[in-house]
mmCIF file of C-alpha atoms in Angstrom:
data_model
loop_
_atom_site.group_PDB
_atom_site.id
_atom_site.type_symbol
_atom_site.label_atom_id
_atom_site.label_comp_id
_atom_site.label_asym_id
_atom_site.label_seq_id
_atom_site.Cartn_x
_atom_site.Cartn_y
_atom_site.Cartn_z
ATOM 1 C CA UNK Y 1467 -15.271 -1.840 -4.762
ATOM 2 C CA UNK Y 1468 -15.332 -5.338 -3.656
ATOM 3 C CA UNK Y 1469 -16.100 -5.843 -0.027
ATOM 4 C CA UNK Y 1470 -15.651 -9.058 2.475
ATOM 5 C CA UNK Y 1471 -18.389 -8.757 5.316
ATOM 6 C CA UNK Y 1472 -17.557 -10.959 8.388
ATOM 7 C CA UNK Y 1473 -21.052 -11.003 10.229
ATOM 8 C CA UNK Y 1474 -22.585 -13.558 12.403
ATOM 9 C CA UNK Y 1475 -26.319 -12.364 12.157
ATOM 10 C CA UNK Y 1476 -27.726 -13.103 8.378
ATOM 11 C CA UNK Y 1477 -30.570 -10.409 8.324
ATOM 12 C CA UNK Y 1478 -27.941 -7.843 9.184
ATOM 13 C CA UNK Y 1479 -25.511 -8.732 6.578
ATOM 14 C CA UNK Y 1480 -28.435 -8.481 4.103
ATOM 15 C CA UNK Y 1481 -28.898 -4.943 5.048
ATOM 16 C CA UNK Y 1482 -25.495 -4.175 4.713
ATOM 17 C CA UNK Y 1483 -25.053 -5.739 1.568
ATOM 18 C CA UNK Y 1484 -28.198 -4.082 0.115
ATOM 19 C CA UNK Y 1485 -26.781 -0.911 1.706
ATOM 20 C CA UNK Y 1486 -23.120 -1.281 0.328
ATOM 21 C CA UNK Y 1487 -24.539 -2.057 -2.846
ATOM 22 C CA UNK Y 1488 -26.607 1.221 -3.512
ATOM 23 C CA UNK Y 1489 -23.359 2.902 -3.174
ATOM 24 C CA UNK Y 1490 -21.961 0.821 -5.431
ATOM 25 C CA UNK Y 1491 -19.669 -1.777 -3.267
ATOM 26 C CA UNK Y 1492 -20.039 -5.333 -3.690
ATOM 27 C CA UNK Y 1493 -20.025 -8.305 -1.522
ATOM 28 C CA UNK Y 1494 -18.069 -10.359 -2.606
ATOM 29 C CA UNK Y 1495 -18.411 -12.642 0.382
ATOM 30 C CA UNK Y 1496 -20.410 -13.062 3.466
ATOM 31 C CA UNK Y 1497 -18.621 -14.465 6.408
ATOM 32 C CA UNK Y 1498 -20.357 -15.619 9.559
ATOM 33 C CA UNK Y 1499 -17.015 -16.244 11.436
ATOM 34 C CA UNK Y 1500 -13.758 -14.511 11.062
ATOM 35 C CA UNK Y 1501 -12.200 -17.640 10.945
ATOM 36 C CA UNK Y 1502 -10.602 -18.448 7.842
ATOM 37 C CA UNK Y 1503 -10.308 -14.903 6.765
ATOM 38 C CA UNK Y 1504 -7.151 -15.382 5.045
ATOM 39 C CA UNK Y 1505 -8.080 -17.742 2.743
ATOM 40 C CA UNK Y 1506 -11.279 -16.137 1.099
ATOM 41 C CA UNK Y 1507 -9.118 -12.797 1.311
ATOM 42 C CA UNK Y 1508 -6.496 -14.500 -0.761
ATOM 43 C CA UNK Y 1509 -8.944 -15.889 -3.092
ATOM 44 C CA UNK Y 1510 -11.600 -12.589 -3.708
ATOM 45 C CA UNK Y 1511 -8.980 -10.011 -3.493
ATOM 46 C CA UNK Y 1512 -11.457 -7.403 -2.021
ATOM 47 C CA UNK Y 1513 -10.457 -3.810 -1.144
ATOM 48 C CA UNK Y 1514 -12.121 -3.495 1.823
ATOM 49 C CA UNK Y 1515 -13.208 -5.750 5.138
ATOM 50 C CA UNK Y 1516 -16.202 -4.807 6.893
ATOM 51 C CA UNK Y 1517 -16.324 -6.789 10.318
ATOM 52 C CA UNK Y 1518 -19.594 -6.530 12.861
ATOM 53 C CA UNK Y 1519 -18.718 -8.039 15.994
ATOM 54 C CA UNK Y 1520 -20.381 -8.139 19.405
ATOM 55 C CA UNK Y 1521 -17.436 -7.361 21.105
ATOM 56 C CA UNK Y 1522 -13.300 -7.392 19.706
ATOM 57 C CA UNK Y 1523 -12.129 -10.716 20.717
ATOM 58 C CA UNK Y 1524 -8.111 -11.613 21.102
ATOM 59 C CA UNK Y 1525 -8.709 -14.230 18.373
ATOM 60 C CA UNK Y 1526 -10.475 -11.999 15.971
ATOM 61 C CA UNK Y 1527 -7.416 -9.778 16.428
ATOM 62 C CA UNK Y 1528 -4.750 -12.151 15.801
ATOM 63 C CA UNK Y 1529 -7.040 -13.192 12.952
ATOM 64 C CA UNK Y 1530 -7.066 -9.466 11.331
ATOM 65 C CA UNK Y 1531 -2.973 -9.449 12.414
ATOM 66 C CA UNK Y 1532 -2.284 -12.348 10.189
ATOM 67 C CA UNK Y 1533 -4.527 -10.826 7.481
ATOM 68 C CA UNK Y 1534 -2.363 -7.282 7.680
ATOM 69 C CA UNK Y 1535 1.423 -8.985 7.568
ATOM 70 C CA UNK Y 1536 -0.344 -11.171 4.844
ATOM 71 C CA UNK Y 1537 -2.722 -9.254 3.121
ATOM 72 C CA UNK Y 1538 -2.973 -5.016 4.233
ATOM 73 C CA UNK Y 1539 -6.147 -3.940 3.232
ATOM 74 C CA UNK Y 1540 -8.194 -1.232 5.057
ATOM 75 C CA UNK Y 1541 -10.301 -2.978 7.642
ATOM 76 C CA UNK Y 1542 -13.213 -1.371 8.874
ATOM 77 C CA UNK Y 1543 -14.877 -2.854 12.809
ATOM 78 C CA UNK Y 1544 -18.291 -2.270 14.050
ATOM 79 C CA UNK Y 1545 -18.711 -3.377 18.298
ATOM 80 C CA UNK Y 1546 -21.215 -3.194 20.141
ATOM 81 C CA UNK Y 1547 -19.736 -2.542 22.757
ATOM 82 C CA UNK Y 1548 -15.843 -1.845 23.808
ATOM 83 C CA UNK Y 1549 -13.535 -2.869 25.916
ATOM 84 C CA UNK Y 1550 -11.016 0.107 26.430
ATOM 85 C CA UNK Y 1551 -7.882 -3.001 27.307
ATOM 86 C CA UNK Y 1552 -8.120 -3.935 23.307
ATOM 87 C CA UNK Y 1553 -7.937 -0.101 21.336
ATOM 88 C CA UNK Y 1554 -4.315 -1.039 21.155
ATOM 89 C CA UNK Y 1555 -4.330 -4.424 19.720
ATOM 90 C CA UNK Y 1556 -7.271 -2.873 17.133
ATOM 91 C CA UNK Y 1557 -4.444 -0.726 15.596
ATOM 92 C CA UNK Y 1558 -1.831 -2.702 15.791
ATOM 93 C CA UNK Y 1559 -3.862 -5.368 13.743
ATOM 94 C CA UNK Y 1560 -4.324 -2.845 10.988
ATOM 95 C CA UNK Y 1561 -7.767 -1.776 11.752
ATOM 96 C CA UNK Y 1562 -8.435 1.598 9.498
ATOM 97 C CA UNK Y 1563 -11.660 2.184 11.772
ATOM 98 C CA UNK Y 1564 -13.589 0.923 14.599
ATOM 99 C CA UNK Y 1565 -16.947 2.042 15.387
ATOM 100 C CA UNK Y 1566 -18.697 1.322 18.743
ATOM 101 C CA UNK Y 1567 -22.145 1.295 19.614
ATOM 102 C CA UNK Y 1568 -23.173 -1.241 16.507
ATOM 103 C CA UNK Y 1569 -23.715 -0.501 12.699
ATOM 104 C CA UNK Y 1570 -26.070 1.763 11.828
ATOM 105 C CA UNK Y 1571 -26.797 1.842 8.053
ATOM 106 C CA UNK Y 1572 -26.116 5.519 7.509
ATOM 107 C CA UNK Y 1573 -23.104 5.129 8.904
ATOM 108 C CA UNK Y 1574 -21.377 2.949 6.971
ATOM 109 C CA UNK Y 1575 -20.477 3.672 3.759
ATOM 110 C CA UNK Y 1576 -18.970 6.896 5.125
ATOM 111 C CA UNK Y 1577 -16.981 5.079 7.893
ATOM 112 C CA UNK Y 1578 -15.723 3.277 4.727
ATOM 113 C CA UNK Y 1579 -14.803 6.153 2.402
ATOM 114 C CA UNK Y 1580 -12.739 7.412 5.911
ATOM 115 C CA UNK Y 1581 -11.395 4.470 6.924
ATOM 116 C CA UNK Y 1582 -10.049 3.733 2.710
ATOM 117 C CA UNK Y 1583 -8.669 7.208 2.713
ATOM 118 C CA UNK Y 1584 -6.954 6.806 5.892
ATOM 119 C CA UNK Y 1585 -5.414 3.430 5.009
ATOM 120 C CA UNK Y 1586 -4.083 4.979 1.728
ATOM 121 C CA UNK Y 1587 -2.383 7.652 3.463
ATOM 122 C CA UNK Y 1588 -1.081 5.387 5.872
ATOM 123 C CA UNK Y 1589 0.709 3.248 3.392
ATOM 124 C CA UNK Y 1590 1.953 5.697 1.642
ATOM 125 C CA UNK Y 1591 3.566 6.886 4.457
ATOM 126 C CA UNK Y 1592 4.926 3.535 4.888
ATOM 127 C CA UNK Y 1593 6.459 3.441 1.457
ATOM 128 C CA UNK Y 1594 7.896 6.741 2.586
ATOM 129 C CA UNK Y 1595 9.652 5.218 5.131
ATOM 130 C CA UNK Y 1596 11.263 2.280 3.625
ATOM 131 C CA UNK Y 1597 12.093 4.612 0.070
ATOM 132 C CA UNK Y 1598 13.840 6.868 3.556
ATOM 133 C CA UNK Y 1599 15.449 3.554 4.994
ATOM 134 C CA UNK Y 1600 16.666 2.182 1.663
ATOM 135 C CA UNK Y 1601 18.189 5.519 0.738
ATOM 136 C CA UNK Y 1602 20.044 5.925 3.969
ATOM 137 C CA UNK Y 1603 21.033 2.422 4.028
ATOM 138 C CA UNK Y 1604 22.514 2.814 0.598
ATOM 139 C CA UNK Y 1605 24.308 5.948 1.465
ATOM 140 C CA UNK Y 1606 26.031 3.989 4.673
ATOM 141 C CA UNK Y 1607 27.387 0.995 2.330
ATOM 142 C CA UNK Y 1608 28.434 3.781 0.055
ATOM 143 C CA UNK Y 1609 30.348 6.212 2.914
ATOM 144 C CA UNK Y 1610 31.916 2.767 4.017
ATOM 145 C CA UNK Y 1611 33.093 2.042 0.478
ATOM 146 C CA UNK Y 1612 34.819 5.920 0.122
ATOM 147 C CA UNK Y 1613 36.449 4.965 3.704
ATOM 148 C CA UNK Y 1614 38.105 1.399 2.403
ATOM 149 C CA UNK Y 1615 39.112 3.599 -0.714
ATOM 150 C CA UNK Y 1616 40.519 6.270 1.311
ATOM 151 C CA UNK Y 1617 42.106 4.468 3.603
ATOM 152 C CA UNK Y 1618 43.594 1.980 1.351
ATOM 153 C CA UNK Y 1619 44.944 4.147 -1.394
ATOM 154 C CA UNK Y 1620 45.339 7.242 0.615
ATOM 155 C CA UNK Y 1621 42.284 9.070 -1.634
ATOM 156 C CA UNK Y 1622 40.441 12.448 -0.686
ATOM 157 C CA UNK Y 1623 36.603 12.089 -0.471
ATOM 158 C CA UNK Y 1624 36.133 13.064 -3.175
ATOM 159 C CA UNK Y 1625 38.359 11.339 -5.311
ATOM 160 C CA UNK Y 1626 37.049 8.078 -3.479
ATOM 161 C CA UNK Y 1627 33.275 9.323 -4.841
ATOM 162 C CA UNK Y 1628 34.390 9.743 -8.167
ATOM 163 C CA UNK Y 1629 36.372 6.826 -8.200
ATOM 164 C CA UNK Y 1630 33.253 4.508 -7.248
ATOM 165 C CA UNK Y 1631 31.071 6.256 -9.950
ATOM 166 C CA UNK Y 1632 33.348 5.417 -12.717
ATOM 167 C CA UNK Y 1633 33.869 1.882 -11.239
ATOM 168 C CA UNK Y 1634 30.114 1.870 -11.471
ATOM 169 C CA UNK Y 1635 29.785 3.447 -15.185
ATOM 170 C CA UNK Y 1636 32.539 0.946 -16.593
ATOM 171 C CA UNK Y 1637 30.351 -1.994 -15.372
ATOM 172 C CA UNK Y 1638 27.130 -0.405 -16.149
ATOM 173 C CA UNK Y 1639 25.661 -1.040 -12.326
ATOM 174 C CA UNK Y 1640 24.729 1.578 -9.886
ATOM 175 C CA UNK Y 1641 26.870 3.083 -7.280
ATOM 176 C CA UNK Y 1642 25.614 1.261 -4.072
ATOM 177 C CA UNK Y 1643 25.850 -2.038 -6.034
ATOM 178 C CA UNK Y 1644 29.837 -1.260 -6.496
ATOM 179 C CA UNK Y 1645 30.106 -0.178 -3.140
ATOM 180 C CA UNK Y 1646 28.631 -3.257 -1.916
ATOM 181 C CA UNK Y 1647 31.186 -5.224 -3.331
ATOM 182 C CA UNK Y 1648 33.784 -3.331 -2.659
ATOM 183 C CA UNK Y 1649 32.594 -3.313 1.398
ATOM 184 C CA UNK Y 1650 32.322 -7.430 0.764
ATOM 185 C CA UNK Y 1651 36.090 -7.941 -0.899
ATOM 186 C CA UNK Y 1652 37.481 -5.692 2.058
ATOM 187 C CA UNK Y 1653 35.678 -7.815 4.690
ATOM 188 C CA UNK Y 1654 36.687 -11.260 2.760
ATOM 189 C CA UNK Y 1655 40.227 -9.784 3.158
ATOM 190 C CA UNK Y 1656 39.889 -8.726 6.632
#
């Protein structure tokens, strides 16, 4: 698993590195600012970002922000200490875990393995939820294609289903695509 660590204090990173590494996660890069994240992000494709901070500043948040609309990839935040004002900004920046009270070496890789886990099941919830929105939004165009074709030419639901579905079998395209146009013509007509 290739890792970016974002940590201002060199002998620390070592540690971590040497302790990511025995589990068999790789550094890919050591940052000592979170400041041009995106960039080696984009470049090293890692799957994870381990962050040690002092304390959660508003720039490192809109920093990991940018990274998530960019770039989602479970992001893991040790503080030392925490200020209660910025738990909300932490998740909405996509942060899989933050840990208080520093980064203790035992800790980590298991903070890790929850914090992966827990951004995987977030995202496939996500995917849920658009797969859910696409579906619905499909089944809108087509209900407002069966009402032009019921309306217009005096059909029965069903015959207006049935009616699309061929339309869409004769020109080999799927049903919402043939509602769509049909929704489109009636609007161009008024």
């Amino acid at each position: 698993m290739k890792v970016v660590l974002v940590d201002a204090q060199q002998e620390r990173a070592e540690a971590v590195t040497r302790v990511l590494q025995t589990a068999g996660r790789w550094p890919v890069v050591h940052l000592e600012s979170i400041e041009g994240l995106l960039a080696v992000v984009n470049r090293h494709e890692p799957e994870v970002l381990v962050v040690n901070l002092q304390s959660v500043t508003k720039t490192a948040l809109e920093y990991l922000a940018t990274l998530n609309r960019h770039y989602p990839l479970p992001v893991v935040i040790f503080a030392d200490d925490m200020d209660s004002s910025v738990i909300a900004s932490v998740v909405d920046a996509g942060v899989a875990a933050y840990v208080v009270d520093g980064l203790q070496n035992h800790r980590i890789n298991l903070v890790i393995d929850i914090a992966v886990a827990r951004f995987r099941k977030y995202r496939l919830l996500e995917e849920e939820l658009m797969a859910t929105k696409n579906l619905l939004s499909e089944r809108k165009v087509i209900e407002r294609a069966k009402g032009i074709l019921m309306k217009q030419h005096g059909y029965s639901e069903d015959d207006a289903y049935h009616a699309l579905r061929r339309q869409a079998m004769r020109k080999n395209k799927k049903l919402v695509e043939v509602a769509e146009g049909l929704v489109s013509a009636a609007e161009l007509m008024g």
